[in-house]
Coordinates of C-alpha atoms in Angstrom, one line a residue:
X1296 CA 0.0 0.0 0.0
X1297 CA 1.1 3.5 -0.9
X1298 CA 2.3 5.6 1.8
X1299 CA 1.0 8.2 -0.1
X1300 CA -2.3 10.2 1.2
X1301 CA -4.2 13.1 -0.7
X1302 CA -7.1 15.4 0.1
X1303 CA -9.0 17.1 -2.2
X1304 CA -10.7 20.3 -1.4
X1305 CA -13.3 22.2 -3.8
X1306 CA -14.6 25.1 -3.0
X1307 CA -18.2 26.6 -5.5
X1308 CA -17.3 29.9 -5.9
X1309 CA -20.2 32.6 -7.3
X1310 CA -18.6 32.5 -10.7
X1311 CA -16.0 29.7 -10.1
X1312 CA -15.4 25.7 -9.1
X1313 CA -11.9 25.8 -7.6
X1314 CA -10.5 22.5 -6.4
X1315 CA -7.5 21.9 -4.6
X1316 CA -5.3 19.0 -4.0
X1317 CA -3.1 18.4 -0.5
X1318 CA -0.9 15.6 1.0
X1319 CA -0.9 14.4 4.6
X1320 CA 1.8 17.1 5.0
X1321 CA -1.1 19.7 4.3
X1322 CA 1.1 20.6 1.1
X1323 CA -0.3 22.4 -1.4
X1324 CA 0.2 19.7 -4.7
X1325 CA -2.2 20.9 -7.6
X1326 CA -4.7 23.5 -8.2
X1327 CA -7.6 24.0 -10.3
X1328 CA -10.1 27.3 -11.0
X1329 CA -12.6 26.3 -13.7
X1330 CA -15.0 29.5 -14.4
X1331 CA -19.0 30.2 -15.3
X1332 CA -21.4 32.8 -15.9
X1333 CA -24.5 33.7 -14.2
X1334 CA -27.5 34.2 -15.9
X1335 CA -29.5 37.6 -15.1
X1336 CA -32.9 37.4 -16.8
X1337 CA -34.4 40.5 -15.5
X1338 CA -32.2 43.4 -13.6
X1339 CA -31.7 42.1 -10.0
X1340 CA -32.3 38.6 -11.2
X1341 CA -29.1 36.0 -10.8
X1342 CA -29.6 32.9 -11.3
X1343 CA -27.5 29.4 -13.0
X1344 CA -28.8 25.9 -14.1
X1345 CA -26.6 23.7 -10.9
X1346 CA -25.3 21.4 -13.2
X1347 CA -23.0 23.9 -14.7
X1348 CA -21.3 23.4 -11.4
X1349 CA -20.9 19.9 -11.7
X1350 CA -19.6 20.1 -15.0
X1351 CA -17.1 23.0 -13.9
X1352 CA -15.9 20.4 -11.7
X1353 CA -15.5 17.4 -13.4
X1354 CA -13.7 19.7 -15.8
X1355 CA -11.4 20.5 -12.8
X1356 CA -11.1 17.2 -11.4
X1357 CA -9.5 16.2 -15.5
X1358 CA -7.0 18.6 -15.4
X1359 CA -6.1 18.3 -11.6
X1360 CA -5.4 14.4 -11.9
X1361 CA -3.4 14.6 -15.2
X1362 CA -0.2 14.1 -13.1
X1363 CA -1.9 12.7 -9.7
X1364 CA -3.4 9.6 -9.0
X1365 CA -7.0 10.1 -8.0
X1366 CA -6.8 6.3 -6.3
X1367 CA -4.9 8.3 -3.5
X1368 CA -7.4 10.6 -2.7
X1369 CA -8.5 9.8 1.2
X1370 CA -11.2 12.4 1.5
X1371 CA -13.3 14.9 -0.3
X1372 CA -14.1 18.3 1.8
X1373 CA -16.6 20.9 0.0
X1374 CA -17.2 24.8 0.8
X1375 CA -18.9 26.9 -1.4
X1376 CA -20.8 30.4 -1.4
X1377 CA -23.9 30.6 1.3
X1378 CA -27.4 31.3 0.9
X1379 CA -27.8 30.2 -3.1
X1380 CA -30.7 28.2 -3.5
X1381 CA -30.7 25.1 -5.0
X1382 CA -34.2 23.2 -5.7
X1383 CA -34.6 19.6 -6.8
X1384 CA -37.6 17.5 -7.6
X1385 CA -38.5 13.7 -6.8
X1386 CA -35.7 12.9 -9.5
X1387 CA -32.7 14.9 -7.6
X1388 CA -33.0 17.1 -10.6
X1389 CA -33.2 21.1 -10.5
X1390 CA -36.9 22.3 -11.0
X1391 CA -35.4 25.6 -11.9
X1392 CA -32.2 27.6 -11.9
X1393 CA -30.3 27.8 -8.6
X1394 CA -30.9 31.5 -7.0
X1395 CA -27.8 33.3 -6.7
X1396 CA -27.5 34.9 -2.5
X1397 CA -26.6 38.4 -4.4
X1398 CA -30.4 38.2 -6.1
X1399 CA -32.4 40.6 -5.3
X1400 CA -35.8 39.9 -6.7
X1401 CA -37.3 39.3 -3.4
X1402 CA -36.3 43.1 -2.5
X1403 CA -40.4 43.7 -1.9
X1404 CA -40.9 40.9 -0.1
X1405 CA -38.0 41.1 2.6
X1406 CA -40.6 43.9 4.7
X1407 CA -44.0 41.8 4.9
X1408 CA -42.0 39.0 5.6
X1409 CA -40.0 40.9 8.6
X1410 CA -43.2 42.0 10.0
X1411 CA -44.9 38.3 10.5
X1412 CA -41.3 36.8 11.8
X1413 CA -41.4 39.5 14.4
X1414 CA -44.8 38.7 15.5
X1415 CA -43.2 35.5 16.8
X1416 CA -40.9 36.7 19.8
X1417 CA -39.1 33.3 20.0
X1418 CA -37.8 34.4 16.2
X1419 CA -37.0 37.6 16.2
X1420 CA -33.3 37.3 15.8
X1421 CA -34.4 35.9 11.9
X1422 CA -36.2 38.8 11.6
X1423 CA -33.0 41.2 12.2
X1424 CA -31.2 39.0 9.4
X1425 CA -33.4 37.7 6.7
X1426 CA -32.4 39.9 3.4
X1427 CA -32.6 39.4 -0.3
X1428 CA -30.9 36.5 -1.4
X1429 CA -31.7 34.4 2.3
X1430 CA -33.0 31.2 0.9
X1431 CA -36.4 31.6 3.1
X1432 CA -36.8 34.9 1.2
X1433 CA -36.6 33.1 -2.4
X1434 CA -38.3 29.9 -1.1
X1435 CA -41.1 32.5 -0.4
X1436 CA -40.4 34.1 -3.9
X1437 CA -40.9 31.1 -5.5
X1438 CA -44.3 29.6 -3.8
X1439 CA -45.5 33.1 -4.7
X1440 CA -44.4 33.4 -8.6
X1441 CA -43.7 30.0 -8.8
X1442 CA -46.3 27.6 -7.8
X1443 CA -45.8 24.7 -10.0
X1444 CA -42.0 24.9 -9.4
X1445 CA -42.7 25.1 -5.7
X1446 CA -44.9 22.0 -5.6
X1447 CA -42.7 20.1 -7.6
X1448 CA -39.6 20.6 -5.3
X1449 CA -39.4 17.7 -3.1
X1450 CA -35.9 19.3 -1.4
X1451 CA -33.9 22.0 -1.2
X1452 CA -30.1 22.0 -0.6
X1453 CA -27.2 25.4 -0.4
X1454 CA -25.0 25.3 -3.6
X1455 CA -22.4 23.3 -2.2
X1456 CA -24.7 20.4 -0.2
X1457 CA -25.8 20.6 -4.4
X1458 CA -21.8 19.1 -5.2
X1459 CA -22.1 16.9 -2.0
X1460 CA -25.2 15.5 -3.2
X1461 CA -24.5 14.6 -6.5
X1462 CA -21.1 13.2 -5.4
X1463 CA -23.0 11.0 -2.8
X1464 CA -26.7 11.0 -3.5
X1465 CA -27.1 12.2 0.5
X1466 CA -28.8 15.4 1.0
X1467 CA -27.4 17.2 3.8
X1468 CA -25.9 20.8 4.9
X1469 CA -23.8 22.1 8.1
X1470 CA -25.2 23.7 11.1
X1471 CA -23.5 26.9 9.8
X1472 CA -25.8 27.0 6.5
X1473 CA -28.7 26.1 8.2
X1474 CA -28.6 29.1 10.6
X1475 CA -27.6 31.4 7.8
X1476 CA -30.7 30.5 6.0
X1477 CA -33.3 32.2 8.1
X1478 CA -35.4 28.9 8.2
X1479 CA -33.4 27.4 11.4
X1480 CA -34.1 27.9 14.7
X1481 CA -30.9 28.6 16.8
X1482 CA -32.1 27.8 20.1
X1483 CA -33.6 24.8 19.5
X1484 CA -31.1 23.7 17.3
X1485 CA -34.0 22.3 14.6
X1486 CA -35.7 23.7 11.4
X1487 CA -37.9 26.2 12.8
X1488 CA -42.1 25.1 12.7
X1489 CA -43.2 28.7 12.9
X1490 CA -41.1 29.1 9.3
X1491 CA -42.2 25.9 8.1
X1492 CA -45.6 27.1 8.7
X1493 CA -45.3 30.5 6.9
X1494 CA -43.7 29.4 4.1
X1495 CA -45.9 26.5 4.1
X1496 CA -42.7 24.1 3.6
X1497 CA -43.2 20.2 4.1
X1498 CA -41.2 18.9 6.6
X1499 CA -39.4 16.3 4.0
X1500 CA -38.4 19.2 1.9
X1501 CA -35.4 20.1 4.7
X1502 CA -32.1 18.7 4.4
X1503 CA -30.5 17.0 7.2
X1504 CA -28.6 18.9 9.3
X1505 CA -24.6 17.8 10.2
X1506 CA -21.6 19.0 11.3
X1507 CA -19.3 20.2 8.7
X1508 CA -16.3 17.9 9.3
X1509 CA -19.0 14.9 10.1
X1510 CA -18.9 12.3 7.0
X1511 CA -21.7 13.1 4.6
X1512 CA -21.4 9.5 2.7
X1513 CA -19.2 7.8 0.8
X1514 CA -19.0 8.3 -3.0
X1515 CA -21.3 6.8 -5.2
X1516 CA -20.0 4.2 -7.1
X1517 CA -20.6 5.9 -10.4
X1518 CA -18.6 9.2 -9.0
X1519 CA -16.1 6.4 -8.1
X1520 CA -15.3 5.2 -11.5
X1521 CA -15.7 8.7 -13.3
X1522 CA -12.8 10.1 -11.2
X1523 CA -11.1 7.3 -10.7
X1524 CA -11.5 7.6 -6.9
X1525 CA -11.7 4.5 -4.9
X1526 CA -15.0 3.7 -3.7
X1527 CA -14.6 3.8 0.0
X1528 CA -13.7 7.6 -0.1
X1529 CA -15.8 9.6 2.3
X1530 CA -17.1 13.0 1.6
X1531 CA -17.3 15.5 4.3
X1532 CA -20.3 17.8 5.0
X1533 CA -18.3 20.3 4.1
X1534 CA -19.6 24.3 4.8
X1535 CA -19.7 27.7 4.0
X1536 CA -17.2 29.1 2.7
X1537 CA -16.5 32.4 5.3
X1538 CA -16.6 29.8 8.2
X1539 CA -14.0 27.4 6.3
X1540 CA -11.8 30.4 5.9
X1541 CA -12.4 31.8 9.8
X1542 CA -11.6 28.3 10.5
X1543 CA -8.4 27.9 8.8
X1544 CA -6.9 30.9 9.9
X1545 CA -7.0 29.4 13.4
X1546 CA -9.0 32.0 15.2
X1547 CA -11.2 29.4 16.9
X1548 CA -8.3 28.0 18.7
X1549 CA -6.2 31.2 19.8
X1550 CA -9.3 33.3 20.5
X1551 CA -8.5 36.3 17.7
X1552 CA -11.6 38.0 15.3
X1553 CA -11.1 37.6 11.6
X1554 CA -12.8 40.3 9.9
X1555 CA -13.7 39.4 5.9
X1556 CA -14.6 42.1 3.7
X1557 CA -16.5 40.0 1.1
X1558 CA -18.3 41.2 -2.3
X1559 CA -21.5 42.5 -0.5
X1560 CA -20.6 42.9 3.3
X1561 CA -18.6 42.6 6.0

């Protein structure tokens, strides 16, 4: 047996798939930025098909292996941008175009919907952060403007539990992206009911909830054989990807704040 171990890291970027490929050593061995474009329909709108992603990546995943061995590979950990929406029906296919987190189509909805949350005294903290581009903003969007494509939807993932799902088939996200989505409740540590019931969301719509370094699956065997991975390879839940970067500069563990100024806040 090789002696050899590698980890491959691959972060879905708002208008890149970068994947990155480490040693036991944490050294830095290959890297790989494939790019897309968003679509923007109407002004405000942002939106992409999810399976551009996928195909961004497998486009990656050719050119990183080209001088690597993917049987090596160990582990797969994702991070991506937060809040985009991704929808799938009873097929695990899209029933519409991912919504980007810097649309703002929902920008007359974010009031109304403030005012119920704050009815509720238990949420108001979601009240203080739901915006335009929170995925129960656009899940609200889309049973409003949408119907058909909201009825179809049998789950909804963030864009990179999309990557972990069709590497694995498991539907999942990370405590972190579940809080950030206005839809969880904190406290309780649980998809919130009083959201469920306003955005009148089945319960078997919600992704399971995990922590980001806890295993989501194991690769599918026909993710396997495209890569050339072995089939035993696990790949994490993965997160989003401010907290992977707050978390690899090692301010959890010396006690320091890491400010990020980041394309639309801080």
């Amino acid at each position: 047996m090789s002696d050899k171990h590698y980890f491959l890291g691959i972060d879905l970027g708002t208008s890149a798939v970068k994947v990155a490929l480490i040693d036991h050593r944490r050294q830095m061995l290959a890297f790989q930025t494939v790019g897309y474009d968003i679509d923007q329909p109407e002004f405000g709108w942002r939106e992409i098909d999810p399976d551009i992603w996928f195909r961004c990546l497998s486009e990656g995943l050719k050119e990183l292996f080209l001088q690597f061995d993917p049987a090596l590979v160990d582990a797969v950990g994702v991070t991506g941008q937060m809040h985009t929406l991704v929808m799938l029906d009873e097929n695990g296919r899209s029933v519409r175009p991912a919504l980007m987190w810097d649309d703002t189509r929902t920008r007359d909805l974010v009031a109304g919907l403030r005012e119920e949350i704050e009815k509720q005294p238990e949420c108001a903290y979601i009240a203080k952060t739901i915006s335009t581009g929170s995925p129960a903003t656009n899940l609200h969007w889309l049973r409003l403007n949408e119907p058909d494509h909201f009825a179809r939807m049998r789950k909804f993932l963030i864009a990179p539990d999309y990557l972990v799902y069709r590497l694995t088939g498991v539907s999942v996200t990370d405590y972190c992206d579940a809080s950030t989505s206005c839809l969880y409740d904190m406290e309780r540590k649980e998809w919130s009911p009083f959201m469920r019931d306003l955005l009148q969301l089945p319960p078997s719509v919600y992704p399971e909830v995990r922590g980001a370094a806890v295993t989501a699956g194991r690769l599918l065997p026909e993710m396997a054989a495209q890569f050339g991975f072995r089939p035993d390879v696990e790949v994490l839940t993965g997160t989003g990807d401010n907290a992977a970067t707050a978390l690899s500069s090692g301010c959890l563990g010396e006690g320091y704040p890491v400010i990020s100024l980041g394309t639309s806040g801080v």
